């Protein structure tokens, strides 16, 4: 079975990384819950989601 040709756009996509759209409501809910837990939202994101390239 041969591979289909790759376009330049697909070569730049790292399958280990993906963008997940998050609604404003979900983001605000997570922010509020983390605040209630005494956790800074940005710190929680860094610890739980890979934001580094």
Short mmCIF file of C-alpha atoms in Angstrom, two decimals:
data_model
loop_
_atom_site.label_atom_id
_atom_site.label_comp_id
_atom_site.label_asym_id
_atom_site.label_seq_id
_atom_site.Cartn_x
_atom_site.Cartn_y
_atom_site.Cartn_z
CA UNK A 1 0.00 0.00 0.00
CA UNK A 2 1.51 3.35 -0.96
CA UNK A 3 1.25 6.50 1.08
CA UNK A 4 -0.67 9.41 -0.32
CA UNK A 5 1.41 12.51 -0.99
CA UNK A 6 1.61 14.91 1.90
CA UNK A 7 0.83 18.55 1.53
CA UNK A 8 3.13 21.10 3.18
CA UNK A 9 0.40 21.84 5.74
CA UNK A 10 0.10 18.24 6.95
CA UNK A 11 3.87 17.92 7.40
CA UNK A 12 3.84 20.67 10.03
CA UNK A 13 1.18 18.98 12.17
CA UNK A 14 2.55 17.06 15.14
CA UNK A 15 0.11 14.21 15.88
CA UNK A 16 1.09 14.39 19.57
CA UNK A 17 -0.24 17.95 19.75
CA UNK A 18 -3.74 19.03 18.98
CA UNK A 19 -5.87 22.10 19.44
CA UNK A 20 -9.08 21.63 21.34
CA UNK A 21 -11.62 24.39 21.05
CA UNK A 22 -12.96 25.35 24.45
CA UNK A 23 -16.03 27.44 24.94
CA UNK A 24 -15.77 30.61 26.96
CA UNK A 25 -18.26 29.13 29.43
CA UNK A 26 -16.11 26.03 30.03
CA UNK A 27 -12.96 28.11 30.40
CA UNK A 28 -14.69 30.40 32.90
CA UNK A 29 -16.09 27.43 34.83
CA UNK A 30 -12.63 25.82 35.11
CA UNK A 31 -11.13 29.16 36.15
CA UNK A 32 -13.79 29.59 38.86
CA UNK A 33 -13.37 26.03 40.17
CA UNK A 34 -9.58 26.37 40.33
CA UNK A 35 -9.98 29.68 42.20
CA UNK A 36 -12.30 27.98 44.70
CA UNK A 37 -9.63 25.31 45.19
CA UNK A 38 -7.00 28.01 45.76
CA UNK A 39 -5.16 27.15 42.55
CA UNK A 40 -4.06 29.81 40.07
CA UNK A 41 -5.63 29.03 36.68
CA UNK A 42 -2.46 29.65 34.63
CA UNK A 43 -0.41 27.49 36.99
CA UNK A 44 -2.98 24.71 36.71
CA UNK A 45 -2.85 24.92 32.91
CA UNK A 46 0.94 24.71 32.84
CA UNK A 47 0.92 21.71 35.19
CA UNK A 48 -1.87 19.83 33.41
CA UNK A 49 -1.63 20.85 29.78
CA UNK A 50 1.47 21.08 27.68
CA UNK A 51 1.54 24.69 26.54
CA UNK A 52 5.25 24.70 25.70
CA UNK A 53 6.43 24.17 22.15
#
